[in-house]
Coordinates of C-alpha atoms and ligand atoms in Angstrom, one line a residue:
Chain W
M1 CA 34.9 16.8 4.7
V2 CA 36.4 13.9 2.4
K3 CA 34.5 11.3 0.6
V4 CA 35.5 7.7 1.0
T5 CA 34.3 5.0 -1.4
L6 CA 34.0 1.6 0.1
V7 CA 33.8 -1.4 -2.2
Q8 CA 32.2 -4.7 -1.2
A9 CA 33.3 -8.2 -2.4
D10 CA 30.3 -8.3 -4.6
G11 CA 31.4 -5.2 -6.4
S12 CA 28.7 -2.9 -4.8
S13 CA 29.9 0.2 -3.3
A14 CA 28.9 3.1 -1.0
V15 CA 30.3 6.7 -0.7
V16 CA 30.6 7.8 2.8
S17 CA 31.2 11.5 3.9
V18 CA 33.7 11.6 6.7
E19 CA 33.6 14.8 8.8
P20 CA 36.8 16.4 10.2
G21 CA 37.8 14.6 13.4
Q22 CA 35.6 11.7 12.7
S23 CA 37.1 8.3 12.0
L24 CA 36.3 6.5 8.8
M25 CA 34.9 3.6 11.1
R26 CA 32.2 5.8 12.7
A27 CA 31.3 7.4 9.4
A28 CA 30.9 4.0 7.7
V29 CA 29.0 2.4 10.6
L30 CA 26.6 5.4 10.8
A31 CA 26.1 5.2 7.1
G32 CA 25.0 1.5 7.5
V33 CA 28.0 0.2 5.4
P34 CA 27.9 -3.6 5.7
G35 CA 31.1 -5.4 6.8
I36 CA 32.5 -3.0 9.4
V37 CA 32.0 -4.7 12.8
A38 CA 34.0 -2.4 15.0
E39 CA 33.4 -4.4 18.2
C40 CA 35.6 -2.2 20.4
G41 CA 34.0 1.0 19.3
G42 CA 37.2 2.5 17.9
Q43 CA 39.9 1.7 20.4
A44 CA 42.3 -0.2 18.2
M45 CA 41.5 -3.3 20.4
C46 CA 39.5 -5.6 18.3
A47 CA 40.7 -5.5 14.8
T48 CA 37.2 -5.8 13.3
C49 CA 37.1 -2.6 11.3
H50 CA 39.7 -3.6 8.9
V51 CA 39.7 -2.1 5.3
Y52 CA 42.1 -2.4 2.4
V53 CA 42.9 1.2 1.1
R54 CA 43.8 1.2 -2.5
E55 CA 47.5 1.6 -3.4
D56 CA 47.0 5.0 -5.1
H57 CA 45.3 6.5 -2.1
L58 CA 47.8 5.6 0.7
D59 CA 49.3 9.1 0.8
A60 CA 46.0 10.5 2.0
L61 CA 46.2 8.4 5.2
P62 CA 47.4 9.4 8.6
V63 CA 50.6 7.7 9.9
M64 CA 50.0 4.3 11.4
G65 CA 50.7 4.2 15.2
D66 CA 52.2 1.2 17.0
E67 CA 48.9 -0.1 18.3
E68 CA 47.3 -0.3 15.0
E69 CA 50.4 -1.9 13.5
E70 CA 50.2 -4.7 16.1
M71 CA 46.5 -5.2 16.0
L72 CA 46.6 -5.6 12.2
E73 CA 48.3 -8.8 12.8
V74 CA 45.0 -10.4 14.1
V75 CA 42.7 -9.3 11.4
A76 CA 40.3 -12.1 10.2
S77 CA 41.0 -11.6 6.5
E78 CA 44.5 -11.5 5.1
R79 CA 46.6 -8.6 5.8
R80 CA 47.8 -6.7 2.7
P81 CA 49.9 -3.7 2.1
G82 CA 46.9 -1.3 2.2
S83 CA 45.3 -2.9 5.3
R84 CA 44.3 -0.3 7.9
L85 CA 42.0 -0.2 11.0
S86 CA 39.4 2.3 9.9
C87 CA 38.8 3.5 13.4
Q88 CA 42.3 4.9 13.3
L89 CA 41.7 6.7 10.0
V90 CA 41.0 10.3 11.3
G91 CA 41.9 13.3 9.4
L92 CA 42.2 12.0 5.8
A93 CA 44.0 14.4 3.6
D94 CA 41.9 13.5 0.6
D95 CA 39.2 11.3 -0.9
V96 CA 40.0 7.7 -0.7
V97 CA 38.9 4.4 -2.2
G98 CA 39.0 1.3 -0.2
D99 CA 37.8 -2.3 -0.1
V100 CA 35.8 -4.1 2.7
P101 CA 37.4 -7.5 3.5
P102 CA 35.4 -10.6 3.2
S103 CA 35.3 -11.2 6.9
Q104 CA 36.0 -9.4 10.1
I105 CA 35.4 -12.3 12.5
Chain X
M1 CA 10.2 -19.5 7.4
R2 CA 10.5 -16.8 10.1
V3 CA 13.4 -16.2 12.5
V4 CA 12.6 -14.1 15.5
V5 CA 15.3 -12.7 17.8
V6 CA 14.6 -11.5 21.3
G7 CA 17.1 -8.7 22.0
A8 CA 18.7 -6.5 19.6
G9 CA 22.0 -6.1 21.3
H10 CA 25.4 -7.1 20.2
A11 CA 24.6 -10.8 19.8
G12 CA 21.1 -10.3 18.2
V13 CA 22.2 -7.7 15.6
E14 CA 25.5 -9.6 14.7
F15 CA 23.4 -12.8 14.3
A16 CA 20.8 -11.2 12.1
D17 CA 23.5 -9.7 9.8
A18 CA 25.4 -13.0 9.7
L19 CA 22.2 -14.9 8.9
R20 CA 21.5 -12.7 6.0
R21 CA 25.1 -12.8 4.7
N22 CA 24.8 -16.5 4.9
G23 CA 22.0 -16.4 2.4
F24 CA 19.0 -16.8 4.6
D25 CA 16.0 -15.5 2.6
G26 CA 13.0 -15.8 4.9
E27 CA 11.5 -13.3 7.3
L28 CA 13.9 -11.9 10.0
T29 CA 12.7 -9.9 13.0
L30 CA 14.6 -8.3 15.8
L31 CA 12.7 -7.3 18.9
D32 CA 14.0 -5.1 21.6
E33 CA 12.5 -3.3 24.5
Q34 CA 14.7 -0.3 24.2
A35 CA 13.6 2.8 22.3
D36 CA 17.1 3.6 21.1
Q37 CA 18.6 2.4 17.9
P38 CA 20.6 -0.6 18.9
Y39 CA 24.0 0.9 20.2
Q40 CA 27.4 -0.3 21.2
R41 CA 27.9 -0.8 24.8
P42 CA 31.6 -0.7 25.4
P43 CA 31.9 3.1 24.7
L44 CA 29.2 3.8 27.4
S45 CA 31.8 3.4 30.2
K46 CA 34.7 4.8 28.2
D47 CA 34.7 7.6 25.5
Q48 CA 31.1 8.5 25.9
L49 CA 31.5 9.2 29.7
R50 CA 34.3 11.6 28.8
D51 CA 32.6 13.3 25.9
P52 CA 28.8 13.3 26.4
A53 CA 28.4 15.5 23.2
Q54 CA 29.6 12.4 21.2
Q55 CA 26.8 10.6 19.4
P56 CA 26.3 7.0 20.5
L57 CA 27.9 4.6 18.2
P58 CA 25.1 2.3 16.7
I59 CA 25.9 -1.4 16.3
R60 CA 24.8 -0.9 12.7
G61 CA 23.6 2.3 11.0
E62 CA 19.8 2.9 10.4
A63 CA 20.1 2.1 6.7
F64 CA 21.6 -1.3 7.2
Y65 CA 18.4 -2.8 8.6
D66 CA 16.2 -1.9 5.6
A67 CA 19.1 -2.9 3.2
A68 CA 19.4 -6.3 4.8
R69 CA 15.6 -6.8 5.1
I70 CA 15.8 -7.1 8.9
E71 CA 12.7 -5.8 10.7
L72 CA 13.7 -4.1 13.8
V73 CA 11.0 -3.6 16.3
R74 CA 12.0 -1.2 19.0
G75 CA 10.0 -0.7 22.3
A76 CA 8.9 -4.3 22.1
V77 CA 9.1 -6.0 25.6
V78 CA 8.7 -9.7 25.0
S79 CA 6.8 -11.1 27.9
T80 CA 6.1 -14.7 27.2
I81 CA 7.0 -17.5 24.8
D82 CA 4.3 -20.0 23.8
R83 CA 6.3 -22.9 22.8
A84 CA 3.3 -25.0 21.6
A85 CA 2.0 -22.4 19.4
R86 CA 5.5 -21.2 18.5
E87 CA 4.6 -17.6 19.4
V88 CA 6.0 -14.9 21.5
S89 CA 3.8 -12.2 22.9
M90 CA 4.7 -8.7 23.8
G91 CA 3.7 -6.5 26.8
D92 CA 1.3 -4.5 24.6
G93 CA -0.6 -7.6 23.5
R94 CA 1.1 -8.1 20.2
R95 CA 1.9 -11.6 19.2
L96 CA 4.4 -13.0 16.7
R97 CA 4.8 -16.5 15.3
Y98 CA 8.3 -18.0 14.8
D99 CA 9.7 -21.1 13.2
T100 CA 13.1 -20.5 15.0
L101 CA 13.4 -18.2 18.0
V102 CA 16.8 -16.9 19.2
L103 CA 17.0 -15.5 22.7
A104 CA 19.7 -12.9 22.8
T105 CA 18.5 -11.2 26.1
G106 CA 22.0 -10.3 27.6
S107 CA 22.5 -9.6 31.2
Q108 CA 20.8 -7.9 34.1
S109 CA 21.9 -6.6 37.4
P110 CA 20.8 -8.6 40.4
T111 CA 19.1 -6.8 43.3
P112 CA 21.8 -5.7 45.6
P113 CA 22.1 -7.5 48.9
W114 CA 22.1 -4.3 51.0
Q115 CA 19.5 -1.9 52.0
V116 CA 18.7 0.9 49.7
T117 CA 16.9 4.3 50.0
G118 CA 16.7 6.3 46.8
P119 CA 17.5 5.1 43.3
I120 CA 20.1 2.4 42.5
R121 CA 22.5 4.0 40.1
R122 CA 24.2 1.8 37.5
L123 CA 25.9 2.0 34.2
R124 CA 24.4 -0.5 31.9
T125 CA 22.5 1.4 29.2
L126 CA 22.8 4.4 27.0
D127 CA 20.3 6.2 29.4
D128 CA 22.6 5.5 32.3
T129 CA 25.4 7.2 30.4
R130 CA 23.2 10.1 29.6
W131 CA 22.6 10.6 33.2
L132 CA 26.2 10.0 34.6
A133 CA 28.3 11.9 32.0
P134 CA 27.0 15.3 33.2
V135 CA 27.3 14.4 36.8
L136 CA 31.0 13.6 36.3
R137 CA 31.6 16.9 34.6
E138 CA 30.6 18.6 37.7
R139 CA 33.7 17.0 39.5
C140 CA 31.5 15.2 42.0
R141 CA 32.6 12.8 44.6
I142 CA 31.8 9.4 43.5
I143 CA 31.8 6.0 45.2
V144 CA 31.9 3.1 42.9
I145 CA 30.8 -0.3 44.5
G146 CA 32.6 -3.1 42.8
A147 CA 36.0 -3.4 41.2
G148 CA 35.2 -5.3 38.0
Y149 CA 36.1 -3.8 34.7
V150 CA 33.0 -1.5 34.2
G151 CA 33.5 0.0 37.7
L152 CA 37.2 0.6 37.0
E153 CA 36.4 2.2 33.6
V154 CA 34.1 4.6 35.3
A155 CA 36.6 5.3 38.1
A156 CA 39.3 6.0 35.5
A157 CA 37.0 8.4 33.5
A158 CA 35.7 10.1 36.6
G159 CA 39.3 10.6 37.8
E160 CA 40.3 12.2 34.5
L161 CA 37.4 14.5 34.8
G162 CA 38.4 15.8 38.1
C163 CA 36.1 13.8 40.3
E164 CA 37.2 12.4 43.8
V165 CA 36.9 8.7 43.3
L166 CA 36.6 5.9 45.8
V167 CA 36.2 2.2 44.7
A168 CA 34.8 0.1 47.4
T169 CA 34.9 -3.7 46.8
R170 CA 34.1 -6.8 48.8
G171 CA 37.2 -8.7 47.8
R172 CA 40.9 -8.3 48.4
R173 CA 41.8 -7.4 44.9
L174 CA 40.4 -5.9 41.8
M175 CA 39.0 -7.7 38.7
S176 CA 39.4 -11.0 40.6
R177 CA 37.2 -12.8 38.2
A178 CA 39.0 -11.7 35.1
V179 CA 42.7 -11.5 35.9
S180 CA 45.6 -13.0 38.1
A181 CA 46.7 -11.5 41.2
P182 CA 49.9 -9.9 39.7
M183 CA 47.8 -8.3 37.0
S184 CA 45.4 -6.9 39.8
S185 CA 48.3 -5.4 41.7
A186 CA 49.7 -3.7 38.6
V187 CA 46.4 -2.2 37.6
L188 CA 45.7 -1.1 41.3
L189 CA 49.0 0.8 41.3
R190 CA 48.3 2.6 38.2
H191 CA 44.8 3.7 39.3
Q192 CA 46.2 4.8 42.7
A193 CA 48.9 6.8 40.9
K194 CA 46.0 8.7 39.1
G195 CA 44.4 9.4 42.5
V196 CA 41.7 6.8 42.7
A197 CA 41.3 5.6 46.2
F198 CA 40.3 2.0 47.0
R199 CA 38.7 0.3 50.0
F200 CA 39.0 -3.5 49.9
D201 CA 37.1 -6.0 52.2
A202 CA 34.2 -3.5 52.1
V203 CA 30.9 -5.2 52.9
V204 CA 28.1 -2.8 52.1
A205 CA 25.2 -2.8 54.5
R206 CA 23.2 0.1 53.0
V207 CA 23.2 2.9 50.4
D208 CA 21.3 6.1 50.8
Q209 CA 20.8 8.5 47.9
P210 CA 17.7 10.4 49.0
R211 CA 18.3 13.4 46.8
P212 CA 20.7 14.5 44.1
G213 CA 24.0 15.4 45.4
Y214 CA 23.8 13.5 48.6
A215 CA 24.9 9.9 49.0
A216 CA 26.2 7.7 51.8
V217 CA 27.3 4.1 52.0
T218 CA 27.3 2.3 55.3
L219 CA 29.5 -0.7 55.7
A220 CA 29.0 -3.7 57.7
D221 CA 31.6 -2.6 60.1
G222 CA 29.5 0.4 60.8
S223 CA 31.6 3.0 59.0
E224 CA 30.0 5.5 56.8
L225 CA 31.4 6.8 53.5
R226 CA 30.0 10.0 52.1
A227 CA 29.8 11.2 48.4
D228 CA 27.7 13.0 45.9
V229 CA 26.8 9.8 44.0
V230 CA 27.2 6.1 44.5
L231 CA 27.4 3.8 41.5
E232 CA 26.6 0.0 41.9
A233 CA 29.0 -2.0 39.6
T234 CA 29.2 -5.3 41.4
G235 CA 28.6 -7.4 38.2
V236 CA 25.6 -8.9 36.3
G237 CA 24.0 -12.2 35.8
P238 CA 22.3 -13.8 32.8
R239 CA 18.7 -12.5 31.8
T240 CA 16.8 -15.7 31.8
R241 CA 13.3 -15.0 33.1
L242 CA 11.6 -15.5 29.6
A243 CA 13.3 -18.9 29.1
R244 CA 12.7 -20.1 32.6
E245 CA 9.0 -19.3 32.5
A246 CA 8.8 -21.1 29.1
G247 CA 10.2 -24.2 30.8
L248 CA 13.5 -24.3 29.1
E249 CA 16.5 -25.7 31.0
V250 CA 18.1 -22.8 32.8
S251 CA 21.0 -23.0 35.3
D252 CA 23.1 -19.7 35.5
G253 CA 22.2 -19.1 32.0
V254 CA 19.9 -20.6 29.3
L255 CA 21.5 -24.0 28.8
V256 CA 22.5 -24.7 25.2
D257 CA 24.5 -27.4 23.4
S258 CA 27.5 -26.7 21.1
S259 CA 25.0 -25.8 18.3
L260 CA 23.6 -23.2 20.8
R261 CA 20.3 -25.0 20.9
T262 CA 18.2 -24.9 24.1
S263 CA 16.2 -27.8 25.5
D264 CA 13.5 -26.9 22.8
P265 CA 14.9 -27.6 19.3
A266 CA 13.2 -24.6 17.9
I267 CA 14.8 -22.2 20.4
F268 CA 18.4 -21.0 20.5
A269 CA 20.4 -18.7 22.9
I270 CA 23.5 -16.6 22.3
G271 CA 25.5 -14.0 24.0
D272 CA 25.6 -13.2 27.7
C273 CA 22.4 -15.0 28.6
A274 CA 23.6 -18.4 27.2
R275 CA 25.5 -21.1 29.0
M276 CA 27.1 -23.5 26.5
R277 CA 28.0 -27.1 27.1
Y278 CA 31.7 -27.3 26.2
G279 CA 33.5 -30.4 26.6
Q280 CA 32.7 -31.8 30.2
A281 CA 31.9 -28.4 31.5
H282 CA 29.6 -25.4 30.9
L283 CA 30.8 -22.0 29.7
R284 CA 29.1 -18.6 30.2
L285 CA 31.0 -15.6 29.0
E286 CA 29.9 -11.9 29.4
S287 CA 32.0 -10.4 26.6
L288 CA 31.5 -8.8 23.3
P289 CA 33.8 -11.2 21.3
N290 CA 31.8 -14.0 22.8
A291 CA 28.6 -12.5 21.7
T292 CA 29.9 -12.0 18.1
D293 CA 31.4 -15.4 17.9
Q294 CA 28.2 -17.2 19.0
A295 CA 26.2 -15.1 16.6
H296 CA 28.2 -16.1 13.7
H297 CA 28.3 -19.7 14.8
L298 CA 24.5 -19.9 15.2
A299 CA 24.1 -18.3 11.7
N300 CA 26.3 -21.1 10.4
V301 CA 24.3 -23.7 12.3
L302 CA 20.9 -22.5 10.8
T303 CA 22.2 -22.2 7.3
G304 CA 24.0 -25.6 7.3
A305 CA 27.4 -24.0 7.1
A306 CA 28.3 -25.1 10.6
H307 CA 31.7 -26.1 11.6
A308 CA 32.6 -27.3 15.1
F309 CA 32.6 -24.4 17.5
S310 CA 35.7 -24.0 19.4
P311 CA 35.6 -20.9 21.4
A312 CA 38.8 -18.7 21.4
P313 CA 37.8 -16.3 24.1
W314 CA 39.3 -12.9 24.3
F315 CA 38.5 -9.8 26.1
W316 CA 39.5 -6.1 26.6
S317 CA 39.0 -3.3 28.9
S318 CA 40.3 0.2 28.7
Q319 CA 40.6 2.1 31.8
G320 CA 42.1 5.6 31.0
K321 CA 45.7 4.8 29.9
I322 CA 45.5 1.2 31.1
R323 CA 44.8 -1.1 28.1
L324 CA 44.1 -4.7 29.3
Q325 CA 43.6 -7.4 26.7
I326 CA 43.1 -11.0 27.6
A327 CA 43.3 -14.0 25.4
G328 CA 42.3 -17.5 26.6
L329 CA 40.5 -18.7 29.8
S330 CA 42.2 -19.2 33.1
A331 CA 41.1 -20.9 36.2
E332 CA 41.6 -19.3 39.5
D333 CA 44.3 -21.7 40.6
D334 CA 46.4 -21.5 37.3
A335 CA 50.0 -20.5 37.9
S336 CA 51.2 -17.1 36.8
F337 CA 54.4 -16.2 34.9
I338 CA 55.4 -12.5 34.2
V339 CA 56.9 -11.4 31.0
G340 CA 58.2 -7.8 30.8
D341 CA 58.3 -5.2 33.5
E342 CA 55.3 -5.0 35.6
S343 CA 56.3 -1.9 37.5
D344 CA 56.3 0.3 34.5
G345 CA 55.4 0.1 30.8
A346 CA 54.1 -2.9 29.0
F347 CA 53.9 -6.5 30.4
S348 CA 52.0 -9.7 30.3
V349 CA 51.0 -12.5 32.5
L350 CA 51.0 -16.0 31.1
R351 CA 48.6 -18.1 33.0
V352 CA 49.6 -21.8 33.1
R353 CA 47.7 -25.1 33.7
D354 CA 49.3 -28.5 33.5
G355 CA 52.4 -27.0 31.9
R356 CA 50.5 -25.4 29.1
V357 CA 49.7 -21.7 28.7
S358 CA 45.9 -21.3 29.2
C359 CA 45.5 -17.6 29.0
V360 CA 47.6 -14.5 28.3
E361 CA 46.9 -11.1 30.2
S362 CA 48.5 -8.2 28.6
L363 CA 48.8 -4.6 30.0
N364 CA 49.6 -2.2 27.3
D365 CA 51.5 -5.0 25.6
I366 CA 49.7 -5.4 22.3
K367 CA 52.4 -7.3 20.7
T368 CA 52.1 -10.2 23.0
H369 CA 48.4 -10.0 22.9
S370 CA 48.2 -10.2 19.2
I371 CA 50.5 -13.2 19.1
A372 CA 48.6 -15.0 21.8
R373 CA 45.3 -14.3 20.0
R374 CA 46.6 -15.7 16.7
M375 CA 48.0 -18.8 18.6
L376 CA 44.6 -19.3 20.3
S377 CA 42.6 -19.1 17.2
Q378 CA 44.8 -21.9 15.9
N379 CA 44.2 -23.6 19.2
E380 CA 48.0 -23.8 19.8
L381 CA 49.0 -21.9 22.9
P382 CA 52.5 -23.5 23.8
V383 CA 53.7 -25.3 26.9
I384 CA 55.2 -22.8 29.1
D385 CA 58.8 -24.1 28.6
A386 CA 58.5 -23.4 24.9
A387 CA 57.0 -20.0 25.3
V388 CA 60.1 -18.2 24.0
D389 CA 60.9 -20.6 21.2
S390 CA 57.3 -20.6 19.9
G391 CA 57.6 -16.9 19.5
L392 CA 54.8 -16.1 22.1
V393 CA 57.2 -13.9 24.2
R394 CA 60.7 -12.4 23.7
S395 CA 62.1 -13.0 27.3
T396 CA 61.9 -15.9 29.6
P397 CA 58.7 -15.8 31.7
R398 CA 59.3 -15.4 35.4
P399 CA 57.2 -17.5 37.8
V400 CA 55.2 -15.7 40.4
L401 CA 55.8 -17.9 43.5
A402 CA 53.4 -16.5 46.1
P403 CA 50.5 -14.2 45.5
P404 CA 51.7 -10.7 46.0
V405 CA 50.5 -9.0 49.2
L406 CA 48.4 -6.0 48.5
Ligands
FAD1 C1 29.1 -0.3 30.2 C2 29.5 -1.6 29.5 C3 30.8 -1.7 29.1 C4 31.1 -2.9 28.4 N1 32.5 -2.9 28.0 C5 32.9 -4.1 27.3 C6 34.2 -4.1 26.9 O1 35.1 -3.3 26.9 N2 34.5 -5.4 26.2 C7 33.7 -6.4 26.2 O2 34.1 -7.4 25.7 N3 32.5 -6.5 26.7 C8 32.0 -5.2 27.4 N4 30.8 -5.2 27.8 C9 29.9 -6.4 27.8 C10 29.2 -6.5 26.4 O3 28.5 -5.3 26.2 C11 28.3 -7.6 26.5 O4 28.9 -8.8 26.7 C12 27.4 -7.8 25.2 O5 26.7 -6.6 25.0 C13 26.6 -9.0 25.2 O6 25.7 -9.1 24.1 P1 24.2 -9.6 24.2 O7 23.6 -9.4 22.9 O8 24.4 -10.9 24.7 O9 23.6 -8.6 25.3 P2 23.2 -7.1 25.2 O10 24.0 -6.4 24.3 O11 23.0 -6.7 26.6 O12 21.7 -7.1 24.5 C14 20.6 -7.7 25.1 C15 19.4 -6.9 24.5 O13 18.2 -7.7 24.9 C16 17.2 -6.7 25.1 N5 16.1 -7.6 25.9 C17 16.4 -8.4 27.0 N6 15.3 -9.0 27.3 C18 14.3 -8.6 26.5 C19 12.9 -8.8 26.4 N7 12.3 -9.6 27.3 N8 12.2 -8.2 25.5 C20 12.9 -7.3 24.6 N9 14.2 -7.1 24.6 C21 14.8 -7.7 25.6 C22 17.9 -5.7 25.9 O14 17.2 -4.5 25.9 C23 19.3 -5.6 25.2 O15 19.1 -4.5 24.2 C24 30.3 -4.0 28.4 C25 29.1 -4.0 28.9 C26 28.6 -2.7 29.5 C27 27.2 -2.6 30.0
FES2 S1 36.9 -0.6 16.0 FE1 38.1 -2.0 17.1 S2 39.9 -1.9 16.2 FE2 38.8 -0.4 15.1

C-alpha cells in the first residue's frame, strides 16, 4: 500500500491510501477527494481524472500507455510535464505527491 | 435559499458539487429513491459485469457530501411537486420546501411492445448488475434484445465470460441511432469474430421467462429462440412523470431553454430527462458527458457565472476490445468519409453535412478522437476538403458512396 498526497488549488490536501492493484482514481474517489470527476469510470476514455504529479515523484509511476498519452491531449486544465490520468496509475512504486487541477470539465 | 435536486445520479451529484464550488452557500439537498450510495453507471455494463467482486464506483465518496455540506437523502421517492407552495412531497409523506428545484431524474425503460410472462430483465441499475454478473459467470445462453451500446457492451462481456450470446434487433444494423452505417458494419464484424451471433429485422412478439434458467423469445414471424436468460436492451426514454403531473411543458423530455429553465422559472432540468432548446431545434442527449456539461452550466447560471451554453457533445462505449468514441452530432443523412483501415486496427468515420465535418466516430483511434474533441470544444470542426490540412486526420478521407450491404 502506498500513500498519495493530493493537494487542491486552495492549498488543502488529503492523504489517500492506494491498495495494490487499485488505481489512484478509485482510491481518491472512494476517499471523497474533491476535483476527481472520472466520468468514464477508469477506462482512459474521458480525461476527467487528471492529476499533476510533482516532478520529484515521477519515478514512482507506471509507464504511460498510448491511450493515456492521447487522452491527455483533451484534459480541461493545461497539460504539464507531470500530467497523468489517475485511473491509469496502478502499481505505484512509492508514495507520491500530486496536485488536483483547477478543472476537469 | 434552498436548492433541492430530485435525482442523485450523474447530473444531480455533479450539479451539487459544481454549485458549491461556485460558492453557493445556501441549503443544498439531493433526493434519490435508490438506497445505494450514488454510483457510476458506465461500469455496470462493463468492468463490473466481468468482475462482480469489484466494489461499485461511487460518483463521489461518502466523505464528500458532508465536506461539501450537501444533504443526501437516499430512499426518498419524490411523488409530487406543488409549484404554488414550492414544495416537493415524498412517497412516505415527507415534504420539503424549495426556492429552486432541479429535476435530474434521468431515463426509464418504456414498457416493451411485446407480451411478457415472468420478469423483464434489464441492465440499468446496480441491482441489475448484481443480478446479471453471477448469471453470466455460469456461462449461460443469453439473448440480448436490442443492439444499442448497452446491449452490445453486455454481449461483449457475456461472450468473454464464455456465454453463448445472440443479439436480436429490430433494425438492419447495430447502434443505428449513434453511428454511421460503415461504423455499424465494422463493429458488427468485430463482435462476430468474437462469436457473438446477430439476428437483424427481428420483431419480438413475446418473451417468456417463467423460471430461472428457462427463457424463450417468439418473433413475429413465428420463430422461437431459446436461451437461459433474455435481456431487454432496446433503449430508454426520459423520465418525466413528475414534471408532467406538475404541469410543466414536456415533450420527449422536460423542455428547457438554453439556461436549462423549465416553463416554471423556479424549476430547472438537466441530464437525460431534459430536452433543451438549441438554436431552432431541441436537443436531448442520453450521455454522461451531457449530464456533466449541463450540471456545470446550470451551476454557472444559478451563481451568475453563466456563459452561453454551446454543447460540444461527445460519447464513448467500450465493448470488450472495441473502443468507440464519438465527438460531435450527426444526422441520419450526413455523408460518411473513412480515414484509416476499417477492416483492421484503428479508423474513424467523418460525418459531413453541407461540406463541414459534423461528427467524428472513432474506433480504437484515440488520436483522431482527441483532435476532434479539441476542435469541437473550440467549435471549429473543419470543412471536409481541409480535414488533412487542419490536422484532424493524417490521410485523405475516402467517401463512402453507398451504404455497405450487411
Ligand atoms: C448500464 C449503463 C451504461 C452506460 N454507459 C455509458 C457510457 O459508457 N457512456 C455514456 O456517456 N453514458 C453511459 N450511460 C448513460 C449515462 O449513465 C446517463 O446518460 C447518465 O447517467 C445520465 O445522468 P442523469 O443524472 O440524467 O440520470 P441518472 O444517472 O440515471 O440519475 C437519475 C437519478 O434520479 C433518480 N430518480 C428519478 N426519479 C426520481 C424520483 N421521482 N424520486 C427520487 N429519485 C428519482 C434515479 O433513482 C436516479 O438515481 C450508461 C447508462 C447505463 C444504464
Ligand atoms: S476516469 Fe476517465 S480517463 Fe480516467
